[in-house]
Amino acid sequence: MDTQVNPTLQPTTRSVGVRFGLIAALISIVYFLVLNVSGIDMTKGFWNLVGYAITLALVLLAQKQFKDKGDGYMSYGQGVGIAFWMGLISAVISSIFTYIYIKFVDTGFIDLVKERQIEAMQEKGLTDEQIDQGMQMASLFMTPEAMLIFMLIGGVLVSLIIGLIVTIFTQKKNPEPAF
């Protein structure tokens, strides 16, 4: 019985990464909406860690699917490539959604973020002058457009960093390299 895998049916890093990027984008959007409607600050502590954990789990599942549906092997580069494509697709979709949401649906979102930053600075014991100075600087980056750019870059970088680390442990080198 021939046990060789048909190369035309082999998954590619891009196909697996795009598929899981779409899944990650959907989860990210739902997560954002649930936390936002609940009034939970998703940028701090536990809720931020949950976002990283979701990305980690999806990278692991994507890499597992790549190996399971392919020849059972995955190089370090392939694993990182899967994480890159996943992060890129997820970041583009969820960033565009968030931009539209902040710009047109919940126009008070940025004001809420600013209020939370002021409260955090007050808790640290900063003076009113220091808070004003900090908020002037932060206001430059608190526009829907700036948030879109930072989310795009941040989403890809986080996924890529997670992929770089996770793939160290999930890679499975093919003992018989293809020529």
PDB file of C-alpha atoms in Angstrom:
ATOM      1  CA  MET A   1       0.000   0.000   0.000  1.00  0.00           C
ATOM      2  CA  ASP A   2       1.333   3.422  -0.959  1.00  0.00           C
ATOM      3  CA  THR A   3       1.509   5.717   2.092  1.00  0.00           C
ATOM      4  CA  GLN A   4       2.949   8.775   0.343  1.00  0.00           C
ATOM      5  CA  VAL A   5       1.010  12.002   0.649  1.00  0.00           C
ATOM      6  CA  ASN A   6      -0.301  13.571  -2.532  1.00  0.00           C
ATOM      7  CA  PRO A   7       1.611  16.886  -2.815  1.00  0.00           C
ATOM      8  CA  THR A   8      -1.332  18.585  -4.531  1.00  0.00           C
ATOM      9  CA  LEU A   9      -3.447  18.015  -1.406  1.00  0.00           C
ATOM     10  CA  GLN A  10      -0.773  19.198   1.026  1.00  0.00           C
ATOM     11  CA  PRO A  11      -1.768  22.262   3.028  1.00  0.00           C
ATOM     12  CA  THR A  12       0.373  25.360   2.636  1.00  0.00           C
ATOM     13  CA  THR A  13       1.447  27.665   5.433  1.00  0.00           C
ATOM     14  CA  ARG A  14      -0.616  30.386   3.799  1.00  0.00           C
ATOM     15  CA  SER A  15      -3.802  28.319   3.469  1.00  0.00           C
ATOM     16  CA  VAL A  16      -3.669  27.163   7.077  1.00  0.00           C
ATOM     17  CA  GLY A  17      -2.649  30.615   8.325  1.00  0.00           C
ATOM     18  CA  VAL A  18      -5.439  32.346   6.405  1.00  0.00           C
ATOM     19  CA  ARG A  19      -8.031  29.866   7.663  1.00  0.00           C
ATOM     20  CA  PHE A  20      -7.003  30.301  11.275  1.00  0.00           C
ATOM     21  CA  GLY A  21      -6.594  34.056  10.735  1.00  0.00           C
ATOM     22  CA  LEU A  22     -10.268  34.222   9.762  1.00  0.00           C
ATOM     23  CA  ILE A  23     -11.174  32.230  12.870  1.00  0.00           C
ATOM     24  CA  ALA A  24      -8.968  34.472  15.030  1.00  0.00           C
ATOM     25  CA  ALA A  25     -10.544  37.607  13.549  1.00  0.00           C
ATOM     26  CA  LEU A  26     -14.042  36.348  14.309  1.00  0.00           C
ATOM     27  CA  ILE A  27     -13.088  35.428  17.885  1.00  0.00           C
ATOM     28  CA  SER A  28     -11.297  38.762  18.320  1.00  0.00           C
ATOM     29  CA  ILE A  29     -14.318  40.752  17.150  1.00  0.00           C
ATOM     30  CA  VAL A  30     -16.720  38.841  19.396  1.00  0.00           C
ATOM     31  CA  TYR A  31     -14.305  39.146  22.335  1.00  0.00           C
ATOM     32  CA  PHE A  32     -13.946  42.907  21.755  1.00  0.00           C
ATOM     33  CA  LEU A  33     -17.711  43.411  21.567  1.00  0.00           C
ATOM     34  CA  VAL A  34     -18.474  41.319  24.664  1.00  0.00           C
ATOM     35  CA  LEU A  35     -15.868  43.105  26.779  1.00  0.00           C
ATOM     36  CA  ASN A  36     -16.799  46.533  25.436  1.00  0.00           C
ATOM     37  CA  VAL A  37     -20.538  46.059  26.015  1.00  0.00           C
ATOM     38  CA  SER A  38     -19.737  44.734  29.504  1.00  0.00           C
ATOM     39  CA  GLY A  39     -17.638  47.812  30.245  1.00  0.00           C
ATOM     40  CA  ILE A  40     -14.507  45.761  30.914  1.00  0.00           C
ATOM     41  CA  ASP A  41     -11.110  47.305  30.180  1.00  0.00           C
ATOM     42  CA  MET A  42      -9.585  44.759  27.829  1.00  0.00           C
ATOM     43  CA  THR A  43      -6.141  46.354  27.858  1.00  0.00           C
ATOM     44  CA  LYS A  44      -5.260  45.416  31.428  1.00  0.00           C
ATOM     45  CA  GLY A  45      -4.398  42.334  33.395  1.00  0.00           C
ATOM     46  CA  PHE A  46      -6.438  39.194  33.069  1.00  0.00           C
ATOM     47  CA  TRP A  47      -8.465  40.207  30.013  1.00  0.00           C
ATOM     48  CA  ASN A  48      -5.337  41.120  28.076  1.00  0.00           C
ATOM     49  CA  LEU A  49      -3.785  37.760  28.974  1.00  0.00           C
ATOM     50  CA  VAL A  50      -6.904  35.970  27.736  1.00  0.00           C
ATOM     51  CA  GLY A  51      -6.353  37.583  24.327  1.00  0.00           C
ATOM     52  CA  TYR A  52      -2.772  36.305  24.226  1.00  0.00           C
ATOM     53  CA  ALA A  53      -3.931  32.851  25.338  1.00  0.00           C
ATOM     54  CA  ILE A  54      -6.473  32.748  22.512  1.00  0.00           C
ATOM     55  CA  THR A  55      -3.757  33.638  19.984  1.00  0.00           C
ATOM     56  CA  LEU A  56      -1.439  31.007  21.462  1.00  0.00           C
ATOM     57  CA  ALA A  57      -4.147  28.325  21.279  1.00  0.00           C
ATOM     58  CA  LEU A  58      -4.995  29.188  17.674  1.00  0.00           C
ATOM     59  CA  VAL A  59      -1.338  29.105  16.593  1.00  0.00           C
ATOM     60  CA  LEU A  60      -0.995  25.676  18.210  1.00  0.00           C
ATOM     61  CA  LEU A  61      -4.180  24.413  16.529  1.00  0.00           C
ATOM     62  CA  ALA A  62      -3.116  25.806  13.147  1.00  0.00           C
ATOM     63  CA  GLN A  63       0.297  24.164  13.364  1.00  0.00           C
ATOM     64  CA  LYS A  64      -1.271  20.891  14.470  1.00  0.00           C
ATOM     65  CA  GLN A  65      -3.644  20.978  11.506  1.00  0.00           C
ATOM     66  CA  PHE A  66      -0.751  21.696   9.143  1.00  0.00           C
ATOM     67  CA  LYS A  67       1.092  18.606  10.377  1.00  0.00           C
ATOM     68  CA  ASP A  68      -2.033  16.403  10.545  1.00  0.00           C
ATOM     69  CA  LYS A  69      -3.272  17.262   7.049  1.00  0.00           C
ATOM     70  CA  GLY A  70       0.196  17.296   5.532  1.00  0.00           C
ATOM     71  CA  ASP A  71       3.043  14.841   5.766  1.00  0.00           C
ATOM     72  CA  GLY A  72       3.258  15.041   9.564  1.00  0.00           C
ATOM     73  CA  TYR A  73       6.230  17.385   9.534  1.00  0.00           C
ATOM     74  CA  MET A  74       6.641  21.124   9.981  1.00  0.00           C
ATOM     75  CA  SER A  75       9.878  23.083   9.781  1.00  0.00           C
ATOM     76  CA  TYR A  76      10.570  26.067  11.990  1.00  0.00           C
ATOM     77  CA  GLY A  77      10.033  28.414   9.036  1.00  0.00           C
ATOM     78  CA  GLN A  78       6.717  26.803   8.174  1.00  0.00           C
ATOM     79  CA  GLY A  79       5.500  27.153  11.766  1.00  0.00           C
ATOM     80  CA  VAL A  80       6.466  30.815  11.886  1.00  0.00           C
ATOM     81  CA  GLY A  81       4.893  31.324   8.446  1.00  0.00           C
ATOM     82  CA  ILE A  82       1.589  29.931   9.698  1.00  0.00           C
ATOM     83  CA  ALA A  83       1.660  32.324  12.666  1.00  0.00           C
ATOM     84  CA  PHE A  84       2.518  35.254  10.370  1.00  0.00           C
ATOM     85  CA  TRP A  85      -0.357  34.597   7.967  1.00  0.00           C
ATOM     86  CA  MET A  86      -2.744  34.025  10.854  1.00  0.00           C
ATOM     87  CA  GLY A  87      -1.693  37.298  12.501  1.00  0.00           C
ATOM     88  CA  LEU A  88      -1.835  39.269   9.263  1.00  0.00           C
ATOM     89  CA  ILE A  89      -5.333  38.153   8.285  1.00  0.00           C
ATOM     90  CA  SER A  90      -6.682  38.466  11.829  1.00  0.00           C
ATOM     91  CA  ALA A  91      -5.125  41.905  12.349  1.00  0.00           C
ATOM     92  CA  VAL A  92      -6.411  43.299   9.044  1.00  0.00           C
ATOM     93  CA  ILE A  93      -9.987  42.127   9.593  1.00  0.00           C
ATOM     94  CA  SER A  94     -10.288  42.912  13.302  1.00  0.00           C
ATOM     95  CA  SER A  95      -8.521  46.286  12.921  1.00  0.00           C
ATOM     96  CA  ILE A  96     -10.855  47.379  10.140  1.00  0.00           C
ATOM     97  CA  PHE A  97     -13.855  46.244  12.181  1.00  0.00           C
ATOM     98  CA  THR A  98     -12.598  48.109  15.268  1.00  0.00           C
ATOM     99  CA  TYR A  99     -11.894  51.231  13.211  1.00  0.00           C
ATOM    100  CA  ILE A 100     -15.449  51.240  11.822  1.00  0.00           C
ATOM    101  CA  TYR A 101     -16.862  50.545  15.289  1.00  0.00           C
ATOM    102  CA  ILE A 102     -14.879  53.368  16.953  1.00  0.00           C
ATOM    103  CA  LYS A 103     -15.326  55.860  14.113  1.00  0.00           C
ATOM    104  CA  PHE A 104     -19.026  55.353  13.350  1.00  0.00           C
ATOM    105  CA  VAL A 105     -20.794  53.141  15.916  1.00  0.00           C
ATOM    106  CA  ASP A 106     -19.391  53.976  19.364  1.00  0.00           C
ATOM    107  CA  THR A 107     -17.903  57.427  18.928  1.00  0.00           C
ATOM    108  CA  GLY A 108     -17.464  57.775  22.713  1.00  0.00           C
ATOM    109  CA  PHE A 109     -15.073  54.819  22.891  1.00  0.00           C
ATOM    110  CA  ILE A 110     -11.920  56.948  22.707  1.00  0.00           C
ATOM    111  CA  ASP A 111     -13.243  59.312  25.401  1.00  0.00           C
ATOM    112  CA  LEU A 112     -13.780  56.292  27.656  1.00  0.00           C
ATOM    113  CA  VAL A 113     -10.218  55.109  27.033  1.00  0.00           C
ATOM    114  CA  LYS A 114      -8.933  58.595  27.867  1.00  0.00           C
ATOM    115  CA  GLU A 115     -10.959  58.654  31.100  1.00  0.00           C
ATOM    116  CA  ARG A 116      -9.483  55.304  32.118  1.00  0.00           C
ATOM    117  CA  GLN A 117      -5.977  56.603  31.436  1.00  0.00           C
ATOM    118  CA  ILE A 118      -6.598  59.700  33.564  1.00  0.00           C
ATOM    119  CA  GLU A 119      -7.895  57.522  36.418  1.00  0.00           C
ATOM    120  CA  ALA A 120      -4.832  55.282  36.177  1.00  0.00           C
ATOM    121  CA  MET A 121      -2.519  58.312  36.314  1.00  0.00           C
ATOM    122  CA  GLN A 122      -4.408  59.707  39.311  1.00  0.00           C
ATOM    123  CA  GLU A 123      -4.053  56.358  41.105  1.00  0.00           C
ATOM    124  CA  LYS A 124      -0.291  56.578  40.525  1.00  0.00           C
ATOM    125  CA  GLY A 125      -0.293  59.935  42.288  1.00  0.00           C
ATOM    126  CA  LEU A 126       0.609  62.119  39.311  1.00  0.00           C
ATOM    127  CA  THR A 127      -0.107  65.846  39.551  1.00  0.00           C
ATOM    128  CA  ASP A 128      -2.757  67.511  37.388  1.00  0.00           C
ATOM    129  CA  GLU A 129       0.010  69.138  35.352  1.00  0.00           C
ATOM    130  CA  GLN A 130       1.670  65.754  34.720  1.00  0.00           C
ATOM    131  CA  ILE A 131      -1.679  64.218  33.781  1.00  0.00           C
ATOM    132  CA  ASP A 132      -2.422  67.063  31.335  1.00  0.00           C
ATOM    133  CA  GLN A 133       1.014  66.701  29.780  1.00  0.00           C
ATOM    134  CA  GLY A 134       0.623  62.921  29.478  1.00  0.00           C
ATOM    135  CA  MET A 135      -2.831  63.220  27.956  1.00  0.00           C
ATOM    136  CA  GLN A 136      -1.636  65.785  25.399  1.00  0.00           C
ATOM    137  CA  MET A 137       0.945  63.267  24.228  1.00  0.00           C
ATOM    138  CA  ALA A 138      -1.504  60.336  24.352  1.00  0.00           C
ATOM    139  CA  SER A 139      -4.130  62.294  22.380  1.00  0.00           C
ATOM    140  CA  LEU A 140      -1.854  62.193  19.349  1.00  0.00           C
ATOM    141  CA  PHE A 141      -2.260  58.421  19.306  1.00  0.00           C
ATOM    142  CA  MET A 142      -5.925  58.323  20.366  1.00  0.00           C
ATOM    143  CA  THR A 143      -7.625  58.639  17.016  1.00  0.00           C
ATOM    144  CA  PRO A 144      -9.441  55.881  15.141  1.00  0.00           C
ATOM    145  CA  GLU A 145      -6.812  56.084  12.393  1.00  0.00           C
ATOM    146  CA  ALA A 146      -3.867  55.796  14.781  1.00  0.00           C
ATOM    147  CA  MET A 147      -5.543  52.921  16.601  1.00  0.00           C
ATOM    148  CA  LEU A 148      -6.079  51.161  13.263  1.00  0.00           C
ATOM    149  CA  ILE A 149      -2.371  51.393  12.441  1.00  0.00           C
ATOM    150  CA  PHE A 150      -1.248  50.283  15.916  1.00  0.00           C
ATOM    151  CA  MET A 151      -3.701  47.363  15.904  1.00  0.00           C
ATOM    152  CA  LEU A 152      -2.466  46.228  12.485  1.00  0.00           C
ATOM    153  CA  ILE A 153       1.177  46.333  13.492  1.00  0.00           C
ATOM    154  CA  GLY A 154       0.563  44.994  17.004  1.00  0.00           C
ATOM    155  CA  GLY A 155      -1.644  42.137  15.837  1.00  0.00           C
ATOM    156  CA  VAL A 156       0.918  40.864  13.363  1.00  0.00           C
ATOM    157  CA  LEU A 157       3.817  41.305  15.808  1.00  0.00           C
ATOM    158  CA  VAL A 158       2.074  39.518  18.689  1.00  0.00           C
ATOM    159  CA  SER A 159       1.138  36.581  16.492  1.00  0.00           C
ATOM    160  CA  LEU A 160       4.632  36.459  15.010  1.00  0.00           C
ATOM    161  CA  ILE A 161       6.331  36.563  18.430  1.00  0.00           C
ATOM    162  CA  ILE A 162       4.044  33.828  19.731  1.00  0.00           C
ATOM    163  CA  GLY A 163       4.785  31.838  16.564  1.00  0.00           C
ATOM    164  CA  LEU A 164       8.544  32.300  16.962  1.00  0.00           C
ATOM    165  CA  ILE A 165       8.404  30.937  20.506  1.00  0.00           C
ATOM    166  CA  VAL A 166       5.797  28.193  20.073  1.00  0.00           C
ATOM    167  CA  THR A 167       7.387  26.789  16.932  1.00  0.00           C
ATOM    168  CA  ILE A 168      10.573  26.021  18.852  1.00  0.00           C
ATOM    169  CA  PHE A 169       8.545  23.317  20.618  1.00  0.00           C
ATOM    170  CA  THR A 170       6.083  22.302  17.877  1.00  0.00           C
ATOM    171  CA  GLN A 171       8.382  21.930  14.885  1.00  0.00           C
ATOM    172  CA  LYS A 172       8.932  18.421  13.607  1.00  0.00           C
ATOM    173  CA  LYS A 173      11.718  18.191  11.087  1.00  0.00           C
ATOM    174  CA  ASN A 174      11.418  15.748   8.230  1.00  0.00           C
ATOM    175  CA  PRO A 175      14.277  13.231   8.529  1.00  0.00           C
ATOM    176  CA  GLU A 176      14.165  12.731   4.752  1.00  0.00           C
ATOM    177  CA  PRO A 177      14.400  16.182   3.138  1.00  0.00           C
ATOM    178  CA  ALA A 178      12.605  16.579  -0.178  1.00  0.00           C
ATOM    179  CA  PHE A 179      14.702  17.382  -3.253  1.00  0.00           C
TER     180      PHE A 179
END
